C-alpha atoms as one frame of an Amber mdcrd trajectory, in Angstrom:
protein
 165.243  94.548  82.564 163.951  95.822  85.534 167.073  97.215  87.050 167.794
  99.039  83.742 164.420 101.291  84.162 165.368 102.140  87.639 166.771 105.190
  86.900 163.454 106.493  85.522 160.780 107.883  88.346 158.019 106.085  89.398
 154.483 107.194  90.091 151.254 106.085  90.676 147.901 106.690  89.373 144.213
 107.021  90.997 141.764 103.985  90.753 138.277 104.260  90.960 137.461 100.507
  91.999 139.336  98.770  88.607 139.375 101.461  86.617 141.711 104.510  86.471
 141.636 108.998  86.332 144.673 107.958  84.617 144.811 111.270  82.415 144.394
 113.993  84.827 146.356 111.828  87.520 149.335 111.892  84.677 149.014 115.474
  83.820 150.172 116.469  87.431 152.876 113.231  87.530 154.347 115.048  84.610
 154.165 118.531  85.486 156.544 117.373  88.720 158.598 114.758  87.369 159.221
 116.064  83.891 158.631 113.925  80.488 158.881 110.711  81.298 157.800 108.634
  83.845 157.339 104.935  84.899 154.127 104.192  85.561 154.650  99.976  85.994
 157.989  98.359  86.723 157.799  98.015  83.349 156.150 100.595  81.693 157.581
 103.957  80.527 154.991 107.059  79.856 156.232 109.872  77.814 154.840 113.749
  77.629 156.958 115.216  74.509 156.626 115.357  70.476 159.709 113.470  69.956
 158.831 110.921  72.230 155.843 110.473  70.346 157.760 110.182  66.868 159.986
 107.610  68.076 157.279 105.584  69.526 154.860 106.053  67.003 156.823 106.629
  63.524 156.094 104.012  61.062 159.517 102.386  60.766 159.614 102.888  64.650
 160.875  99.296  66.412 158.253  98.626  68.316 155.008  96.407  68.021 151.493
  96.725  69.815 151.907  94.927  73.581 150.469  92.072  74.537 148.190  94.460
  76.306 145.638  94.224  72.932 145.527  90.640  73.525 144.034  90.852  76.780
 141.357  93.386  75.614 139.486  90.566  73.220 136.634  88.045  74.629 138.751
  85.015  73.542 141.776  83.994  71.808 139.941  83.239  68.314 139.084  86.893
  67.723 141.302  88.510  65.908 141.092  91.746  64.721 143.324  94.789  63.211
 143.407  96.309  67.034 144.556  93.251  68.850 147.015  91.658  65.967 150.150
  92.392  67.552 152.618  90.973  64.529 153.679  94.421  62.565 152.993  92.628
  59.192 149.687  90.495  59.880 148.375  93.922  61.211 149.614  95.805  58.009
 147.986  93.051  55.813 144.399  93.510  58.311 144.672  97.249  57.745 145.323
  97.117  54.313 141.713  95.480  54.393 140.014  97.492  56.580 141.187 100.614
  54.843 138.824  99.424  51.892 135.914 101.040  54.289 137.326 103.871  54.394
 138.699 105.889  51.494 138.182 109.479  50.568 134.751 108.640  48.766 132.864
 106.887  51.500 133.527 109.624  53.656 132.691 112.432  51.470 129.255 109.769
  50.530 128.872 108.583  54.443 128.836 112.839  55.856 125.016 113.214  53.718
 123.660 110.127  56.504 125.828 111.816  59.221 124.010 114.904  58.357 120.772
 113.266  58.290 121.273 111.495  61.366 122.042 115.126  63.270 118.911 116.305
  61.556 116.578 114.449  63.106 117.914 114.641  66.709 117.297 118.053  66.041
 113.895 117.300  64.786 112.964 115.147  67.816 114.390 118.040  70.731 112.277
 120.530  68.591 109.260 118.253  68.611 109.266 117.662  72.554 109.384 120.630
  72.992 107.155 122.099  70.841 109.887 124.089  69.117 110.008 127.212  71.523
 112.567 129.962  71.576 112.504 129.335  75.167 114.889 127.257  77.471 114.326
 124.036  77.287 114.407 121.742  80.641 117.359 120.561  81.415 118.598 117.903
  79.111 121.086 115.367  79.243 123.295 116.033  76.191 125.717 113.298  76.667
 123.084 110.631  76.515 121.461 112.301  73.540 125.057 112.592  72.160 125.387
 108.622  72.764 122.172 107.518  71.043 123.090 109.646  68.287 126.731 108.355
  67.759 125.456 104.498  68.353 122.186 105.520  65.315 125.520 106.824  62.922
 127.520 103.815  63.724 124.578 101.383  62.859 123.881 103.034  59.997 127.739
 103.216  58.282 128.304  99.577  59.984 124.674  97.702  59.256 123.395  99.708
  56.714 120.794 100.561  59.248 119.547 102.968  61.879 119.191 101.170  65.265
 116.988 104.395  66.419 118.100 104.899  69.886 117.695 108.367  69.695 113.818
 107.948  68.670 110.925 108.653  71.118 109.367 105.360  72.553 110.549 101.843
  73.862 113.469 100.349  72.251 115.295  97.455  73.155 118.482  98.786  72.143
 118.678 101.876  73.843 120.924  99.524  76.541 123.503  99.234  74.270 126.032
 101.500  74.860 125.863 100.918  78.676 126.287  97.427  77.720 129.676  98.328
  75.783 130.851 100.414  78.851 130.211  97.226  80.923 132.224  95.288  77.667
 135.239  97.322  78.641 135.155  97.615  82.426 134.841  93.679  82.511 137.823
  92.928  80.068 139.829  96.473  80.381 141.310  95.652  83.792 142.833  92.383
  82.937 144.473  94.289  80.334 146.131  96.521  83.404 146.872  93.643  85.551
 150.419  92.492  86.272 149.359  89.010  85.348 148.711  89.851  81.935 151.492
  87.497  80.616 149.846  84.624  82.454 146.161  85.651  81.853 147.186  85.561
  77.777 148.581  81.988  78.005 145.704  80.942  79.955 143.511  82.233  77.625
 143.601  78.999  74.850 144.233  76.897  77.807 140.515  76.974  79.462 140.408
  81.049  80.568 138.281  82.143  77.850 135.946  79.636  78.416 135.638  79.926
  82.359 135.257  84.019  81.211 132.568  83.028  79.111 130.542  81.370  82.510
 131.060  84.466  84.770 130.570  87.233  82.009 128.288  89.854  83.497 124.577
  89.858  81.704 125.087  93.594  80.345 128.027  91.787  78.216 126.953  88.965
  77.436 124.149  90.760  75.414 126.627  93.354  74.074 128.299  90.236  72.448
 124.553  88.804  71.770 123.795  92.209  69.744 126.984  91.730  67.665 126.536
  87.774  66.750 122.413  89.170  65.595 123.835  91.776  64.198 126.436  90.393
  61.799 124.492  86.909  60.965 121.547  89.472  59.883 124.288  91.767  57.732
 126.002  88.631  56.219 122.820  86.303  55.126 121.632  90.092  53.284 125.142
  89.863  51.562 124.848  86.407  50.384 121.162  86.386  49.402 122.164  89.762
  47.775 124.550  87.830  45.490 126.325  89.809  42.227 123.560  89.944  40.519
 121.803  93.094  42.897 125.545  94.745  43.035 124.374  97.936  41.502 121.580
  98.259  44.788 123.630  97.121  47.445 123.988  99.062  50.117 128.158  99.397
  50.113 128.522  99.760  54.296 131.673  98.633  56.041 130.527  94.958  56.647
 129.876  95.124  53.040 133.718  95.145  52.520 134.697  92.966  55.182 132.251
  90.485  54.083 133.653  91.234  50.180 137.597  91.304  51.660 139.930  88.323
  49.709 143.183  87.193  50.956 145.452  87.316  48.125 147.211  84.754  48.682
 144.397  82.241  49.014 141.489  84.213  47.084 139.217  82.979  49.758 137.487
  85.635  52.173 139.887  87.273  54.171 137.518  86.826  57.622 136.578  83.809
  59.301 132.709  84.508  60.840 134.351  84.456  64.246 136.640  87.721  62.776
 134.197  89.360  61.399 132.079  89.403  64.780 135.027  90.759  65.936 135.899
  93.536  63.465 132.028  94.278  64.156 132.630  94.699  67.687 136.018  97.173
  66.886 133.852  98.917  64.490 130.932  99.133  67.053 133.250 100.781  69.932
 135.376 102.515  67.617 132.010 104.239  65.857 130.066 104.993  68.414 131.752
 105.176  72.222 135.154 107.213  71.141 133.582 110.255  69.072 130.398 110.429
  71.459 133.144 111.378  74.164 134.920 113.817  72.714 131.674 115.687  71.366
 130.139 115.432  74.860 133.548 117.168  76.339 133.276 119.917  73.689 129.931
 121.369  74.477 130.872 120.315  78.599 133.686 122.811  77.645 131.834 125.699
  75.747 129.005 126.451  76.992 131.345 127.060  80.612 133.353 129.910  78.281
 130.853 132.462  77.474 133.144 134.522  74.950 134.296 131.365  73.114 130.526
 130.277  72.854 129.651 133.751  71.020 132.919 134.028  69.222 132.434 130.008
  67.624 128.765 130.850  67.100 129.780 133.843  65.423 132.037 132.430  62.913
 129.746 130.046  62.115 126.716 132.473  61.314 129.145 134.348  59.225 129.882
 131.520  57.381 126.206 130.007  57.083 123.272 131.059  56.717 121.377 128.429
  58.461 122.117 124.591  60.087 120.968 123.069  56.281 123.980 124.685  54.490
 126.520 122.660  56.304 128.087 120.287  54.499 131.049 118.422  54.584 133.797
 120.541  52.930 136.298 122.845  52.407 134.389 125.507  53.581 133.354 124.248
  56.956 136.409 122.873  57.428 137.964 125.921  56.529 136.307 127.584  59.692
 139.352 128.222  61.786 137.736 128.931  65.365 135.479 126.086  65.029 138.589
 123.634  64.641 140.520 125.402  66.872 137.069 124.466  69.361 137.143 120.387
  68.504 140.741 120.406  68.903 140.843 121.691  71.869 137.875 119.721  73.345
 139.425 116.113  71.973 142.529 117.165  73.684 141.207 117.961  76.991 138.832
 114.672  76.305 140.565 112.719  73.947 138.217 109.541  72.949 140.862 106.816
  74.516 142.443 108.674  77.701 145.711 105.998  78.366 148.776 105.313  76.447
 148.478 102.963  73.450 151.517 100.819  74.607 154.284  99.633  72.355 156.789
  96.919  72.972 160.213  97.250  72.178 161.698  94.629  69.882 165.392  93.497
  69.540 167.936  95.898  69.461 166.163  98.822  71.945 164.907 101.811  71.315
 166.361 105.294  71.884 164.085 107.517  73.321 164.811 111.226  74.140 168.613
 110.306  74.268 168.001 107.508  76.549 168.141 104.045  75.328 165.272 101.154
  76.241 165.798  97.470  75.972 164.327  94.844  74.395 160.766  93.949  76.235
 160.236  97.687  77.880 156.859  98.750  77.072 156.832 102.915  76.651 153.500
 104.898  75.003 152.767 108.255  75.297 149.875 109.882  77.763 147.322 112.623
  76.057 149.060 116.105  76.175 148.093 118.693  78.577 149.269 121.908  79.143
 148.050 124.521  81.302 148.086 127.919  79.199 148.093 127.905  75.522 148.149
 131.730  74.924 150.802 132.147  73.067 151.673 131.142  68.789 154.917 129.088
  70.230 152.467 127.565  73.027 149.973 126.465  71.097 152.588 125.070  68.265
 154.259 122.888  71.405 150.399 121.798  71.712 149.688 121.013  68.914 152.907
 119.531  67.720 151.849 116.413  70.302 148.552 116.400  69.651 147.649 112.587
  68.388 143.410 112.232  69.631 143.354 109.230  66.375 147.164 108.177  67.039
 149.825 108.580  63.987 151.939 106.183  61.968 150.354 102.181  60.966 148.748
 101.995  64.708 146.389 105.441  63.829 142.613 105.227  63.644 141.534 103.960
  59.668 137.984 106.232  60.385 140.102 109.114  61.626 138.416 111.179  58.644
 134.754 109.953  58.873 135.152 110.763  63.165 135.882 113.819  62.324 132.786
 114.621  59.727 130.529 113.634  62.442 132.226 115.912  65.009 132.075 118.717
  62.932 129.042 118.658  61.466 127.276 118.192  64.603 128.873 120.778  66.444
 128.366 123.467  63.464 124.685 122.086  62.739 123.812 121.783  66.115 125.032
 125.908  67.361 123.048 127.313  64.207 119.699 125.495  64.849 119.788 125.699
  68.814 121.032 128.329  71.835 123.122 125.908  74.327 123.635 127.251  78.273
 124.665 124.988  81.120 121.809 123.703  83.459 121.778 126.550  86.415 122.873
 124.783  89.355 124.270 121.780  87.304 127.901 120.106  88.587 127.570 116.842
  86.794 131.480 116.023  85.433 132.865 118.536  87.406 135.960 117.472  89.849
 134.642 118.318  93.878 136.870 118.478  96.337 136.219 115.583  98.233 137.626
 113.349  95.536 141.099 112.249  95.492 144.243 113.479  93.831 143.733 115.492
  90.426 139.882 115.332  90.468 139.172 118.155  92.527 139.040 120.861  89.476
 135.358 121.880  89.024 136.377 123.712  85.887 137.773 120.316  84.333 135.585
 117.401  82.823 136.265 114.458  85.036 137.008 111.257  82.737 137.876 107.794
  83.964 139.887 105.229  81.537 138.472 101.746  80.344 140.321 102.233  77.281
 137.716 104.749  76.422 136.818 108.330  78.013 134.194 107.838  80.635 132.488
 111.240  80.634 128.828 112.567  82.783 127.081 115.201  80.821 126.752 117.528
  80.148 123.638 118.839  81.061 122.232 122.046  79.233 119.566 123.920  78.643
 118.752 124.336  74.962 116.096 127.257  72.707 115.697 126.857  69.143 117.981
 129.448  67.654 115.963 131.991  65.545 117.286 132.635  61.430 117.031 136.023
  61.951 119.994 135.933  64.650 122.140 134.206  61.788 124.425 136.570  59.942
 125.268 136.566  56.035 127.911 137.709  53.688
């Protein structure tokens, strides 16, 4: 197989101990070696639309890679993301599609909105709600605690309250999901994936479970509480206190039949490990990709006033944003979040395909059986143009497309825009004088050297710092109405 991908270029890309500046380290390979390059000797990266239908299209022949398998804690956890067999995955998303259907988001966007309200409350409160600058603040934490608080409560049914004043317990959460994926992501990467996968039943997973770091091993203790907790509420609950249950996503795991059997469609070890998808998937892909928007804007002066401009227009204050036609309807604002999930999309690498029997033509080139190909995040300089931007957006994929695309694609993107627009009418945002956290320096190695570009390493997530800012509580008198 290996000879017939020789023909195809390959490159390298830029590791940072085990994990990789895969995105901006592609960007460049592509911008010299055209739209498709091999990354692995058996790995094929793509940079084009098409590309991306082929791959991607739902009666495309491919199937996830054995790369999914690698990313789970053992072999008995099986989930929608790391069921490889096209219709066992169908069948799991069929499920998991019962958490998210046009009504839950449109009833889930109130306790986003809630959620953003009291952050807003609490950076108000400490600092005694001023129209002057705030100190310097570390939005991308804030932005974490907040994300993690939303996930909790669509996932639990409950707040976890990171982002409250005080002591918590919790608050190490997150970092303890970033040390999750930096422990398991790199055996995804390695060339001995095929052998670390068979070895997994055969004694790995167990010998993983003796030399998991502590910060994981209580990321994995916080989802076993978690989920016993969620499930003895749902069985104590019973039918007869349907009418006052709280109707979260566990809810409809835990409710989930198999149709063929009429028993529940999860095992307790599965539904730990939907929990733990759901967990990442809430809270430590959208927290990214927020982070990189205001890392962006507040760095492009006339974009800031021109976004905060359309939104004044169209609100009067922070309260009348809801989730709708009307705020989605605000054309700079999207134009904003697409362009900051783009340049920080929440996962940076290729979600790799494997080629089943028969090939797979490609951009007029055909690929064997076995040949692993994805596509990398789309980047283009200069977008100035209608026909530019179309070529943009016509590859832009930040929750994937066809049966492999994110099932809480819609309720991501309630959160992102209601606490971008909520957040620019209640507060004034400016970078930190003086402040270079995420910025590339030029000490660093190949592609990380930009000081205008957000530095973000892969562990199947973005990796972000920041940004820091200086916030003032916007006055109502600044806003403008029709």
């Amino acid at each position: 197989m290996f000879d017939k991908l020789h023909t195809f270029v390959p490159t390298v890309g830029s590791a940072k101990g085990l994990l990789w500046s895969c995105a901006l380290v592609f960007v460049l390979s592509f911008q010299i070696y055209g739209k498709r390059i091999r990354v692995a000797p058996n790995l094929v990266l793509f940079c084009d639309p098409d590309a991306h239908a082929a791959i991607y299209g739902m009666k495309s022949n491919v199937r996830r890679s054995t790369f999914y398998v690698g990313l789970t804690k053992n072999i008995r956890e099986k989930t929608t993301l790391n069921t490889i067999d096209p219709s066992e995955h169908a069948r799991r998303r069929k499920v998991l599609n019962t958490c998210f259907t046009d009504n839950s988001v449109t009833a889930v966007s109130s306790l986003i909105g809630q959620q953003i309200d009291r952050l807003h409350e609490i950076l108000l409160d400490e600092h005694d709600s001023t129209t002057e600058w705030f100190v310097s603040v570390d939005f991308g934490e804030k932005i974490d605690h907040l994300a993690f608080d939303i996930m909790g409560d669509l996932s639990f049914g409950r707040s976890f309250n990171l982002k409250e004043p005080g002591d918590n317990s919790l608050r190490t959460v997150p970092h303890n999901i970033i040390q999750y994926l930096k422990f398991y992501y790199p055996m995804c990467r390695s060339p001995f994936l095929s052998s670390i996968n068979w070895l997994k039943p055969r004694g790995l997973d167990r010998l993983m479970e003796l030399v998991t770091p502590r910060p994981v091993q209580q990321f994995n203790e916080f989802i076993f509480d978690s989920v016993k907790r969620r499930v003895e509420l749902y069985e104590k609950e019973g039918d007869d206190h349907k009418n006052k249950r709280r109707q979260d996503m566990l809810y409809f795991l835990c409710k989930a039949q198999d149709p063929s059997t009429g028993h529940p469609a999860y095992t307790e070890d599965e539904l730990r490990a939907e929990a733990s998808l759901l967990v990442i998937a809430g809270s430590d892909t959208t927290s990214p990709s927020i982070a990189g928007i205001f890392w962006y804007i507040v760095r492009a002066p006339r974009c800031y006033q021109k976004l905060v401009d359309e939104l004044q227009r169209t609100f009067k204050t922070a309260d009348d944003v809801v989730y709708g036609p009307k705020l989605m309807g605000c054309t700079y604002l999207r134009a904003c979040i697409d362009e900051g999930m783009r340049l920080v999309p929440p996962g940076p690498c290729e979600p790799p395909r494997e080629v089943l029997a028969g090939g797979l033509d490609i951009l007029n080139k055909h690929y064997p059986q076995g040949t692993i190909v994805g596509t990398a995040s789309w980047y283009e300089v200069a977008g100035v143009t209608k026909e530019m931007v179309a070529g943009i957006r016509s590859n832009f994929h930040p929750f994937l497309s066809g049966p492999g695309s994110c099932a809480g694609k819609n309720i991501a993107l309630a959160e992102i825009f209601l606490f971008v627009s909520r957040t620019l009418l209640c507060f004034d945002l400016r970078k930190t004088p003086g402040s270079t956290v995420g910025e590339g320096k030029p000490e660093l190695g190949w592609a990380e050297r930009d000081r205008k570009q957000l530095q973000i390493a892969d562990a199947y997530i973005s990796l972000k710092q920041g940004p820091e800012v200086q916030l003032r509580k916007r006055e109502r008198s600044e806003a403008n109405s029709d």
